[in-house]
Coordinates of C-alpha atoms in Angstrom, one line a residue:
M1 CA -48.6 -41.5 38.5
T2 CA -50.3 -38.2 39.1
Q3 CA -49.5 -35.6 36.5
P4 CA -49.4 -31.9 37.3
P5 CA -52.3 -29.7 36.3
P6 CA -51.2 -28.4 32.9
P7 CA -51.8 -25.1 31.3
P8 CA -54.2 -24.8 28.5
N9 CA -53.1 -26.5 25.3
Q10 CA -51.6 -24.1 22.7
P11 CA -53.1 -24.5 19.3
P12 CA -50.7 -23.6 16.5
N13 CA -50.4 -19.9 16.0
Q14 CA -52.4 -19.2 12.8
P15 CA -54.6 -16.7 11.0
P16 CA -58.3 -16.9 11.6
N17 CA -61.1 -18.2 9.3
Q18 CA -59.1 -21.0 7.6
P19 CA -60.5 -24.3 6.3
P20 CA -60.5 -27.2 8.8
G21 CA -57.1 -28.9 9.2
P22 CA -56.4 -32.6 9.8
P23 CA -57.9 -34.4 12.9
P24 CA -55.8 -34.2 16.1
Q25 CA -53.3 -36.9 16.6
G26 CA -53.7 -39.2 19.6
G27 CA -51.4 -40.3 22.4
F28 CA -48.4 -38.7 23.9
G29 CA -45.7 -38.0 21.3
A30 CA -47.6 -39.3 18.4
P31 CA -46.6 -37.7 15.1
Q32 CA -47.9 -39.0 11.8
D33 CA -46.0 -40.4 9.0
P34 CA -45.0 -38.0 6.3
P35 CA -47.7 -37.6 3.6
P36 CA -47.3 -38.9 0.1
G37 CA -46.1 -35.5 -1.0
G38 CA -43.1 -35.8 1.3
F39 CA -41.7 -33.2 3.7
G40 CA -41.9 -30.5 1.0
A41 CA -45.6 -30.7 0.6
P42 CA -47.6 -27.4 0.5
T43 CA -48.4 -26.0 3.9
P44 CA -51.9 -24.4 4.3
P45 CA -52.4 -22.9 7.8
P46 CA -54.4 -25.3 10.0
A47 CA -57.8 -24.4 11.4
Q48 CA -57.9 -22.5 14.7
N49 CA -58.6 -24.9 17.4
P50 CA -58.8 -23.5 20.9
S51 CA -59.8 -26.8 22.5
Y52 CA -57.6 -28.1 25.3
G53 CA -56.5 -31.7 25.6
Y54 CA -53.9 -32.2 28.4
P55 CA -54.5 -34.7 31.1
Q56 CA -56.1 -33.4 34.2
T57 CA -54.6 -34.1 37.6
Q58 CA -56.3 -36.9 39.5
P59 CA -56.7 -36.4 43.2
P60 CA -53.4 -37.6 44.7
A61 CA -53.4 -40.6 47.0
Q62 CA -52.9 -39.5 50.6
P63 CA -50.8 -41.4 53.0
S64 CA -52.3 -42.4 56.4
Q65 CA -50.8 -41.8 59.8
G66 CA -47.9 -43.9 60.8
Q67 CA -46.0 -43.8 57.5
P68 CA -42.3 -44.5 57.9
G69 CA -39.4 -42.0 57.7
Y70 CA -35.8 -42.8 56.7
G71 CA -33.5 -44.8 58.8
Y72 CA -32.7 -42.4 61.7
P73 CA -34.6 -41.5 64.8
Q74 CA -36.5 -38.2 65.1
A75 CA -37.6 -37.2 68.6
P76 CA -41.2 -36.1 69.0
G77 CA -41.7 -32.4 69.3
Q78 CA -38.6 -31.4 67.5
V79 CA -40.1 -30.5 64.2
P80 CA -39.1 -26.9 63.7
G81 CA -41.8 -24.2 63.5
Y82 CA -43.0 -22.6 60.2
G83 CA -40.2 -21.1 58.3
Y84 CA -37.5 -22.1 60.7
P85 CA -35.1 -20.5 60.5
Q86 CA -36.9 -18.0 58.3
A87 CA -35.5 -14.5 58.9
P88 CA -34.2 -13.0 55.6
P89 CA -30.8 -11.5 55.4
A90 CA -30.5 -8.1 57.2
G91 CA -31.7 -5.2 55.0
A92 CA -33.3 -7.5 52.4
P93 CA -36.3 -5.8 50.8
P94 CA -39.6 -7.6 50.8
A95 CA -40.6 -10.0 48.0
Q96 CA -42.3 -8.4 45.0
P97 CA -45.3 -9.8 43.2
G98 CA -44.6 -12.0 40.2
Y99 CA -44.3 -10.8 36.6
G100 CA -46.3 -12.1 33.7
Y101 CA -49.3 -11.7 31.5
P102 CA -52.6 -13.2 32.8
T103 CA -54.6 -15.4 30.5
T104 CA -58.1 -16.9 30.8
P105 CA -57.8 -20.5 31.9
M106 CA -60.0 -23.1 30.1
Q107 CA -61.0 -26.4 31.5
P108 CA -58.7 -29.2 30.3
Q109 CA -60.0 -32.7 29.4
Y110 CA -58.7 -35.7 31.3
M111 CA -56.3 -37.9 29.5
Q112 CA -57.0 -36.7 26.0
P113 CA -53.7 -35.1 25.0
Q114 CA -53.7 -33.2 21.7
P115 CA -50.8 -31.9 19.7
G116 CA -50.0 -29.1 22.0
G117 CA -47.8 -26.3 23.0
S118 CA -47.0 -24.4 26.0
G119 CA -50.0 -22.3 26.9
G120 CA -53.3 -20.9 26.0
G121 CA -54.3 -18.2 23.6
G122 CA -56.8 -18.7 20.8
G123 CA -56.5 -15.2 19.4
K124 CA -58.9 -13.5 21.8
K125 CA -58.4 -9.7 21.9
L126 CA -57.2 -8.1 25.1
S127 CA -58.7 -5.1 26.7
T128 CA -57.4 -1.6 25.8
Q129 CA -55.7 -1.3 29.1
M130 CA -53.9 -4.7 28.7
Q131 CA -52.9 -3.7 25.1
I132 CA -51.3 -0.6 26.5
I133 CA -49.5 -2.6 29.2
I134 CA -48.2 -5.1 26.6
A135 CA -47.2 -2.4 24.2
A136 CA -45.2 -0.6 27.0
S137 CA -43.6 -3.9 28.0
L138 CA -42.7 -4.8 24.5
A139 CA -40.8 -1.6 24.1
V140 CA -38.2 -3.0 26.4
V141 CA -36.9 -5.7 24.0
L142 CA -33.5 -7.2 24.6
I143 CA -31.7 -9.2 21.9
V144 CA -30.3 -12.7 22.9
V145 CA -27.4 -15.4 23.1
G146 CA -26.3 -18.3 25.3
G147 CA -25.7 -22.0 26.5
I148 CA -26.9 -25.4 27.9
W149 CA -27.1 -28.2 30.4
F150 CA -28.6 -31.7 30.2
A151 CA -29.2 -34.5 32.7
S152 CA -27.1 -32.6 35.3
K153 CA -24.0 -32.9 33.1
D154 CA -22.6 -30.3 30.7
D155 CA -21.4 -31.4 27.3
G156 CA -19.1 -29.9 24.7
G157 CA -20.4 -27.6 22.1
G158 CA -19.8 -27.6 18.3
K159 CA -17.8 -25.3 16.1
T160 CA -18.5 -21.6 16.1
D161 CA -19.1 -19.5 13.0
D162 CA -21.1 -16.5 11.9
S163 CA -24.7 -17.3 11.1
K164 CA -27.8 -15.3 10.4
S165 CA -31.4 -15.7 11.4
S166 CA -34.3 -13.3 11.5
S167 CA -37.0 -15.7 12.8
G168 CA -38.4 -15.8 16.3
G169 CA -37.2 -12.4 17.4
S170 CA -33.7 -13.7 18.0
S171 CA -30.3 -12.4 16.9
Q172 CA -27.1 -14.2 15.9
G173 CA -24.1 -12.9 17.7
S174 CA -20.6 -12.9 16.3
N175 CA -18.9 -16.3 16.5
G176 CA -22.2 -17.8 17.4
G177 CA -22.5 -15.9 20.7
S178 CA -22.5 -12.7 22.6
T179 CA -19.3 -10.7 23.0
D180 CA -20.2 -10.6 26.7
G181 CA -20.5 -14.4 27.0
G182 CA -19.0 -15.7 30.2
K183 CA -19.7 -12.6 32.3
A184 CA -22.7 -14.3 33.9
A185 CA -22.2 -15.3 37.5
D186 CA -22.0 -19.0 36.6
G187 CA -19.6 -18.5 33.8
A188 CA -19.6 -19.3 30.0
G189 CA -21.6 -22.0 28.5
K190 CA -20.3 -24.8 26.2
E191 CA -23.0 -24.9 23.5
Q192 CA -22.3 -22.6 20.5
A193 CA -24.1 -22.0 17.3
P194 CA -23.0 -24.2 14.3
A195 CA -22.0 -22.9 10.9
N196 CA -25.5 -23.8 9.7
I197 CA -28.3 -23.5 12.2
H198 CA -30.9 -25.0 9.9
S199 CA -31.6 -28.6 11.1
K200 CA -32.7 -31.8 9.5
V201 CA -34.6 -34.7 10.9
A202 CA -32.0 -37.1 12.3
F203 CA -34.4 -40.0 13.1
Q204 CA -37.8 -40.9 14.4
L205 CA -38.5 -43.8 16.8
P206 CA -41.8 -45.5 16.5
E207 CA -43.8 -46.3 19.6
P208 CA -43.2 -49.9 20.6
A209 CA -46.1 -52.4 20.7
R210 CA -47.9 -52.5 24.0
T211 CA -51.3 -53.6 25.4
D212 CA -52.1 -50.8 27.9
L213 CA -51.1 -47.4 29.1
T214 CA -47.3 -47.5 29.5
S215 CA -44.9 -45.1 31.1
V216 CA -41.7 -44.4 29.2
K217 CA -40.5 -41.6 31.5
G218 CA -36.8 -40.8 31.4
S219 CA -34.2 -40.0 28.7
W220 CA -30.5 -39.2 28.7
V221 CA -28.0 -38.0 26.2
T222 CA -24.3 -39.0 26.2
D223 CA -21.5 -38.3 23.7
K224 CA -22.6 -41.4 21.8
A225 CA -26.2 -42.3 22.7
Y226 CA -29.7 -41.2 23.2
V227 CA -31.2 -43.5 25.8
K228 CA -34.9 -44.1 26.2
P229 CA -37.2 -46.7 27.9
G230 CA -39.1 -49.1 25.7
V231 CA -41.5 -51.9 26.9
N232 CA -39.8 -53.8 29.7
S233 CA -36.5 -52.5 28.5
L234 CA -34.1 -49.6 28.2
V235 CA -32.5 -48.9 24.8
G236 CA -29.5 -46.9 23.8
Y237 CA -29.7 -45.4 20.3
D238 CA -26.9 -44.0 18.2
A239 CA -27.0 -40.3 19.0
A240 CA -26.8 -39.3 15.3
K241 CA -28.5 -42.2 13.4
G242 CA -31.1 -43.6 15.9
T243 CA -30.0 -47.2 15.3
P244 CA -29.9 -49.3 18.5
L245 CA -26.5 -49.6 20.1
W246 CA -27.7 -51.8 23.0
T247 CA -31.0 -53.1 24.6
L248 CA -31.3 -53.9 28.3
P249 CA -34.2 -56.2 29.1
L250 CA -35.8 -55.5 32.5
A251 CA -38.1 -57.6 34.8
G252 CA -40.9 -55.1 34.2
Q253 CA -41.7 -51.6 33.0
I254 CA -39.7 -48.5 34.1
C255 CA -41.7 -46.4 36.5
A256 CA -39.3 -43.6 37.3
A257 CA -35.9 -42.3 36.2
S258 CA -33.3 -40.0 37.6
R259 CA -32.9 -36.7 35.7
H260 CA -29.3 -36.7 36.8
L261 CA -26.2 -38.6 35.6
S262 CA -23.0 -39.4 37.3
E263 CA -19.7 -38.2 35.7
D264 CA -19.2 -41.7 34.2
N265 CA -22.7 -41.9 32.8
K266 CA -24.5 -44.0 35.4
A267 CA -28.3 -43.4 35.8
A268 CA -30.7 -44.7 38.4
I269 CA -34.1 -46.1 37.5
V270 CA -37.1 -47.6 39.3
F271 CA -39.0 -50.5 37.5
E272 CA -41.8 -53.0 38.1
A273 CA -41.0 -56.3 39.7
A274 CA -42.5 -58.4 36.9
K275 CA -44.0 -58.1 33.5
R276 CA -47.7 -57.2 33.2
T277 CA -50.0 -60.1 32.4
P278 CA -53.4 -59.1 31.1
P279 CA -55.9 -58.6 32.5
K280 CA -53.6 -57.5 35.3
N281 CA -52.1 -54.4 33.8
Y282 CA -50.2 -53.4 36.9
Q283 CA -47.1 -54.5 38.8
P284 CA -45.7 -52.8 41.9
C285 CA -42.7 -50.4 41.3
T286 CA -40.4 -51.9 43.8
E287 CA -37.0 -52.4 42.1
V288 CA -34.3 -49.8 42.2
G289 CA -31.3 -50.1 39.9
V290 CA -28.4 -48.4 38.2
V291 CA -27.6 -48.6 34.5
D292 CA -24.3 -47.9 32.8
L293 CA -25.4 -45.9 29.8
G294 CA -22.2 -46.6 28.0
T295 CA -22.5 -50.3 27.9
G296 CA -26.2 -50.8 28.6
K297 CA -25.5 -53.1 31.6
L298 CA -27.7 -53.2 34.7
L299 CA -25.0 -52.8 37.4
W300 CA -27.3 -53.7 40.2
S301 CA -30.9 -53.8 41.3
K302 CA -32.4 -53.9 44.8
S303 CA -35.6 -53.8 46.7
V304 CA -36.2 -53.1 50.4
T305 CA -38.9 -53.8 53.0
G306 CA -40.4 -51.2 55.3
A307 CA -42.8 -51.1 58.3
S308 CA -45.6 -49.6 56.3
S309 CA -45.4 -52.3 53.6
G310 CA -45.7 -55.2 56.1
D311 CA -43.8 -58.1 54.7
G312 CA -43.9 -56.8 51.2
K313 CA -41.5 -54.6 49.3
V314 CA -41.5 -50.8 49.5
K315 CA -43.1 -49.2 46.4
F316 CA -41.4 -46.1 44.9
T317 CA -42.7 -43.4 42.6
E318 CA -39.5 -41.4 41.9
V319 CA -35.7 -41.6 42.1
T320 CA -32.8 -39.3 42.0
Q321 CA -29.0 -39.3 42.6
S322 CA -26.4 -37.0 44.2
G323 CA -22.7 -37.9 44.2
T324 CA -22.6 -41.7 45.0
T325 CA -26.0 -41.8 46.6
V326 CA -29.2 -43.0 44.8
A327 CA -32.4 -42.0 46.7
A328 CA -35.9 -43.2 45.9
G329 CA -39.1 -42.0 47.5
G330 CA -42.9 -42.5 47.6
T331 CA -45.8 -42.9 49.9
D332 CA -44.2 -45.9 51.6
G333 CA -41.2 -43.8 52.5
G334 CA -37.7 -43.2 51.2
A335 CA -34.6 -45.4 50.8
A336 CA -31.1 -44.8 49.6
F337 CA -28.4 -46.9 48.0
D338 CA -24.7 -46.7 47.1
L339 CA -24.5 -45.8 43.4
N340 CA -21.7 -48.2 42.6
S341 CA -22.4 -51.2 44.8
G342 CA -26.1 -51.0 45.6
A343 CA -25.5 -51.2 49.3
V344 CA -28.5 -49.9 51.3
R345 CA -27.7 -46.6 53.1
W346 CA -31.1 -46.2 54.7
K347 CA -34.7 -47.4 54.3
P348 CA -38.1 -46.5 55.7
T349 CA -38.7 -46.7 59.5
T350 CA -41.6 -45.6 61.7
N351 CA -41.7 -42.8 64.2
A352 CA -44.2 -41.1 66.5
E353 CA -45.1 -38.3 64.1
G354 CA -45.9 -40.6 61.2
C355 CA -43.3 -39.0 59.0
Y356 CA -42.0 -40.3 55.7
D357 CA -39.9 -39.1 52.8
M358 CA -42.1 -38.3 49.8
G359 CA -39.0 -37.9 47.6
Y360 CA -35.7 -36.3 47.1
G361 CA -34.0 -33.6 45.0
G362 CA -30.5 -34.5 43.8
G363 CA -27.7 -33.1 41.8
P364 CA -25.0 -31.2 43.7
A365 CA -26.7 -31.8 47.0
L366 CA -29.4 -34.1 48.4
V367 CA -32.6 -32.7 49.8
A368 CA -35.7 -34.5 51.2
A369 CA -39.3 -33.4 51.1
R370 CA -40.7 -35.0 54.3
K371 CA -44.3 -35.2 55.2
C372 CA -45.6 -35.6 58.8
G373 CA -48.9 -35.4 60.5
S374 CA -52.4 -36.6 59.6
Y375 CA -54.3 -36.7 56.3
D376 CA -56.3 -33.7 57.4
N377 CA -53.4 -31.8 58.9
P378 CA -50.2 -32.6 57.0
Q379 CA -46.9 -30.8 57.6
V380 CA -44.2 -30.7 54.9
I381 CA -40.6 -30.2 55.9
I382 CA -37.6 -29.6 53.6
Q383 CA -34.4 -31.2 54.9
G384 CA -30.9 -31.1 53.7
L385 CA -29.3 -34.5 54.1
N386 CA -26.0 -36.1 54.7
P387 CA -26.0 -38.4 51.6
A388 CA -23.9 -41.0 53.3
N389 CA -26.4 -41.8 56.1
G390 CA -29.5 -39.6 55.7
T391 CA -28.9 -37.5 58.8
P392 CA -30.6 -34.1 58.5
L393 CA -28.3 -31.1 58.1
F394 CA -31.1 -28.6 58.5
S395 CA -34.9 -28.4 58.4
Y396 CA -37.3 -25.8 57.0
K397 CA -41.0 -26.2 57.8
M398 CA -43.3 -25.2 54.9
P399 CA -46.3 -23.0 55.7
P400 CA -49.7 -24.4 56.5
G401 CA -51.8 -25.3 53.5
V402 CA -48.9 -27.1 51.8
G403 CA -49.5 -30.8 51.2
Y404 CA -46.6 -31.4 48.7
A405 CA -43.5 -29.6 47.7
S406 CA -41.1 -29.8 44.8
V407 CA -37.4 -29.2 44.7
I408 CA -36.3 -27.2 41.7
S409 CA -32.6 -26.8 42.6
T410 CA -30.6 -28.2 45.5
K411 CA -27.7 -25.7 45.3
P412 CA -28.8 -23.0 45.5
L413 CA -31.9 -24.5 47.2
V414 CA -35.2 -23.5 45.6
V415 CA -38.5 -25.2 46.5
A416 CA -41.9 -24.7 44.9
A417 CA -45.3 -25.3 46.5
D418 CA -48.9 -24.4 46.1
V419 CA -50.0 -22.7 49.3
G420 CA -53.7 -23.0 49.8
D421 CA -54.4 -24.0 46.2
T422 CA -53.8 -20.4 45.0
G423 CA -51.4 -21.2 42.2
S424 CA -51.3 -23.0 38.8
G425 CA -49.5 -26.1 37.8
G426 CA -48.7 -27.0 41.4
I427 CA -47.0 -23.6 42.2
S428 CA -48.1 -20.5 44.1
D429 CA -44.8 -19.6 45.5
F430 CA -41.1 -20.3 45.2
F431 CA -39.0 -20.5 48.4
S432 CA -35.3 -19.6 48.2
L433 CA -33.3 -21.1 51.1
D434 CA -29.7 -20.7 52.1
D435 CA -27.3 -23.6 52.9
K436 CA -28.5 -23.6 56.5
G437 CA -32.2 -23.8 55.7
A438 CA -33.0 -20.2 56.4
L439 CA -35.5 -18.5 54.1
R440 CA -33.8 -15.9 51.9
A441 CA -36.8 -14.9 49.9
K442 CA -40.3 -15.9 48.7
I443 CA -41.4 -15.3 45.1
S444 CA -45.1 -15.2 44.5
A445 CA -46.5 -17.0 41.4
T446 CA -50.2 -17.1 42.3
G447 CA -52.7 -17.3 39.6
D448 CA -51.6 -18.2 36.1
K449 CA -48.8 -15.7 35.5
F450 CA -46.2 -18.3 34.5
Q451 CA -45.9 -21.6 32.6
A452 CA -43.7 -23.5 35.1
R453 CA -45.3 -26.8 36.2
C454 CA -44.5 -29.2 39.0
G455 CA -45.8 -32.7 39.8
S456 CA -48.4 -32.5 42.5
T457 CA -47.1 -35.6 44.4
E458 CA -43.6 -35.9 43.1
V459 CA -40.6 -34.0 44.4
E460 CA -38.3 -33.6 41.4
T461 CA -40.5 -33.3 38.3
C462 CA -40.7 -29.5 37.7
Q463 CA -40.6 -28.3 34.1
K464 CA -40.1 -25.0 32.3
V465 CA -38.2 -23.4 35.2
V466 CA -34.4 -23.3 35.8
V467 CA -32.1 -21.8 38.4
G468 CA -28.7 -20.2 37.7
N469 CA -26.6 -17.1 38.3
G470 CA -28.4 -16.6 41.6
R471 CA -31.7 -16.2 39.8
L472 CA -34.9 -18.1 39.0
Y473 CA -35.8 -18.1 35.3
L474 CA -39.5 -18.4 34.3
P475 CA -41.6 -18.3 31.1
T476 CA -44.5 -15.9 31.3
A477 CA -48.0 -17.0 30.3
D478 CA -48.8 -16.7 26.6
H479 CA -50.4 -13.4 25.6
E480 CA -51.3 -11.7 22.4
G481 CA -48.4 -10.4 20.3
T482 CA -48.0 -7.2 18.3
G483 CA -48.9 -8.9 15.0
E484 CA -52.4 -9.4 13.6
Y485 CA -52.6 -12.9 15.1
G486 CA -50.6 -15.3 17.2
D487 CA -49.5 -15.4 20.8
T488 CA -46.1 -14.8 22.3
N489 CA -44.4 -14.7 25.7
E490 CA -41.1 -14.0 27.5
I491 CA -38.5 -15.5 29.8
V492 CA -38.0 -13.3 32.9
S493 CA -36.0 -13.8 36.1
Y494 CA -36.1 -13.2 39.9
D495 CA -33.3 -12.5 42.3
L496 CA -33.0 -15.4 44.7
A497 CA -31.5 -13.2 47.5
T498 CA -34.3 -10.6 47.4
G499 CA -37.2 -12.2 45.6
K500 CA -37.4 -9.1 43.4
P501 CA -37.9 -9.3 39.6
T502 CA -34.8 -8.3 37.6
S503 CA -34.5 -6.4 34.3
D504 CA -33.9 -9.7 32.5
R505 CA -36.3 -10.2 29.6
A506 CA -36.0 -12.5 26.6
D507 CA -38.9 -12.1 24.1
A508 CA -40.0 -15.1 22.1
G509 CA -40.9 -12.9 19.1
D510 CA -44.3 -12.7 17.4
R511 CA -46.1 -16.1 17.0
Y512 CA -43.4 -17.9 19.0
T513 CA -43.6 -18.9 22.6
M514 CA -40.7 -20.3 24.6
F515 CA -39.6 -21.9 27.8
P516 CA -36.2 -22.8 29.4
I517 CA -34.9 -26.3 29.1
R518 CA -31.7 -26.2 31.2
M519 CA -28.7 -24.1 32.2
D520 CA -25.4 -24.2 30.3
G521 CA -22.9 -22.5 32.7
G522 CA -24.5 -19.1 33.1
N523 CA -26.5 -19.3 29.9
I524 CA -30.1 -20.5 29.5
I525 CA -31.1 -23.0 26.8
A526 CA -34.7 -22.5 25.7
Y527 CA -37.1 -24.1 23.2
K528 CA -39.3 -22.0 21.0
W529 CA -42.7 -23.4 20.1
P530 CA -43.3 -22.5 16.4
P531 CA -46.2 -20.8 14.6
Y532 CA -48.2 -22.8 12.0
D533 CA -45.8 -22.2 9.1
K534 CA -42.4 -22.5 10.8
G535 CA -40.4 -25.1 12.7
G536 CA -39.3 -24.8 16.4
Q537 CA -36.1 -23.3 17.5
I538 CA -33.4 -23.8 20.2
V539 CA -31.9 -20.6 21.5
S540 CA -29.2 -19.8 24.0
I541 CA -29.7 -16.8 26.2
D542 CA -26.6 -15.1 27.6
G543 CA -27.0 -14.9 31.3
S544 CA -25.2 -11.6 31.4
T545 CA -26.7 -9.6 28.5
F546 CA -29.8 -11.7 27.9
K547 CA -29.1 -11.6 24.2
Q548 CA -30.3 -14.7 22.2
T549 CA -28.4 -16.8 19.8
V550 CA -30.3 -19.3 17.6
L551 CA -28.6 -22.7 17.9
M552 CA -31.1 -24.6 15.9
D553 CA -33.9 -23.7 13.4
N554 CA -36.1 -26.7 12.6
P555 CA -37.7 -27.4 9.2
A556 CA -41.0 -25.7 8.3
D557 CA -42.2 -28.6 6.1
K558 CA -45.7 -29.6 7.2
A559 CA -45.0 -33.3 8.0
V560 CA -41.9 -32.5 10.0
R561 CA -43.6 -29.6 11.9
E562 CA -46.6 -31.9 12.7
A563 CA -44.2 -34.5 14.1
E564 CA -42.4 -31.9 16.2
T565 CA -45.6 -30.2 17.6
S566 CA -47.5 -33.4 18.2
F567 CA -45.7 -33.6 21.6
S568 CA -47.3 -31.7 24.5
T569 CA -44.7 -29.5 26.0
D570 CA -46.0 -30.3 29.5
F571 CA -45.8 -34.1 28.9
A572 CA -42.7 -34.6 26.9
E573 CA -38.9 -34.5 27.5
Y574 CA -36.8 -32.0 25.6
R575 CA -33.0 -32.8 25.5
Y576 CA -30.5 -30.6 23.6
A577 CA -26.8 -31.2 23.3
N578 CA -24.1 -31.0 20.7
G579 CA -26.3 -29.6 18.0
R580 CA -29.0 -32.2 18.4
L581 CA -32.5 -31.9 19.9
Y582 CA -34.4 -34.9 21.1
V583 CA -38.1 -34.8 22.0
G584 CA -39.5 -37.9 23.7
A585 CA -42.8 -39.0 25.1
V586 CA -43.3 -39.8 28.8
L587 CA -46.5 -41.9 28.4
M588 CA -47.9 -44.1 25.7
S589 CA -51.6 -44.4 25.6
K590 CA -53.4 -47.7 25.4
P591 CA -53.9 -48.7 21.8
S592 CA -57.4 -48.5 20.4
S593 CA -59.2 -49.6 17.2
S594 CA -59.2 -46.0 16.0
S595 CA -55.4 -45.4 16.6
S596 CA -54.5 -46.4 13.0
S597 CA -56.6 -43.6 11.6
F598 CA -54.2 -41.1 13.1
G599 CA -51.1 -42.6 11.4
K600 CA -48.0 -44.0 12.9
K601 CA -47.0 -42.9 16.4
Y602 CA -43.5 -42.1 17.6
L603 CA -41.6 -42.6 20.9
A604 CA -39.2 -39.8 20.0
V605 CA -38.0 -37.5 17.2
A606 CA -34.6 -36.1 16.8
F607 CA -33.3 -33.0 14.9
S608 CA -29.6 -32.3 14.1
T609 CA -27.5 -29.4 12.7
A610 CA -24.4 -31.7 12.8
D611 CA -23.0 -32.9 9.5

């Protein structure tokens, strides 16, 4: 699975000229065991380490001509022209350039993840001109409050009460929220600050035994469980204690998982057809299934054949769901199934243009990213689909120079792409489309202005970007703060109707950096990456006032902080609901003889403010 090109790894914010700290910890999501001194051990600041260790994107596999599409005919010559229909609404002003602070990119190392944060910044001083710009920008500081959303399903919040917090540049509103809460276009959120925002470690899940590089992508939160893949299995853990509630054995390893849930907690997965048998450490990802996360039962599993796969099964790289439709895509083409019965709704077929569905965006609507043409001259088309049969409702032709596209939101429809390799993290522009496929606005994100990241070959894998209230919310690139040392950044927004930046601005605060996790009604739930001597935070940003409310403040103890920050923010899953934060790995590295020197590794860690 090709990973997106990540931003530079963020070393912990720290003062310069300190003695060397402990060696970096290996693997994705690999915190060490607490030291003999316990979580309350003294905490010297770690050494400044500007090295970067995220995986580097491999060249994506390109499909050949003749790849299948989904199960409906498409006449030659009827692919709409670029931007069709692309006229913006009458009187709409032109899109404005993106907002953010530029940083100097550094070359990442392939497949050597380090304990990492959200962006670059090793304390390098900025030019006088940039310092003036930053100082002027920081004069416009808004306070903060807000809400949440997880796995496409809102969940209830905890009790409200007055709390106080002075860390991270955030403020605590009365009754755990802003007095203007609910005035955002998408309404009030459900998540509210608890009586005590200071969290404790709820549990830590050790990495399961394995023999090779293993994907553990996917995680969900229900009222009772935190659900995470293991090795050839899916496990539901008690949401508060981390003890197993159920274990679902699978034929092989999970390859992909829907980020959405049905109202009755059903989730779609793709998994390998058989267990890996060394030295063959690979099995095709051909099985699509749906799991009841309440009971841990596999309700059904199916595979399909397609023209491009010959007599073999179609291989899939991603899966999503919308309503009662499960849709899986990949370079073999796309297929869809009934969520409840598993009945096939469509599967890959061939056509004259060599078109195929790379993948789908799900949630409130179903949208396909369809590729046509040759290897040297591809054409990507975004299509709204009838989820019952795959019939296109509209088509929008992406501009030349786009080989892949990512769906950030299906309603409103927002698509990201890297046009002509001018962006960072798989994004140079965001395209806002209306419900008929017409272009509303284009938002430029060329260069390295923002921290949002999208998978280079997968359609629904974007991180650190959310859509709500008719706006696109983005974290700016890290930049030097106002203090003596340490980086910071902001969350800003763009109007989806005009493409213009708004006045929204939430500052992370000195030595913190932050990014959005999800929406909660009209509020934004964001995670704050901590400095060297503090724990991370979860804040809610009121979508109307952009005030922040701290929902969770994690422990500053060294061992706990090292466990929390050992996960790369570009290669981990952050789930927050009901006063609990879960941080889980998406990939476990192959064990090596030196692994033990870095201590025990973890599949996930959980923090809680609940009693």
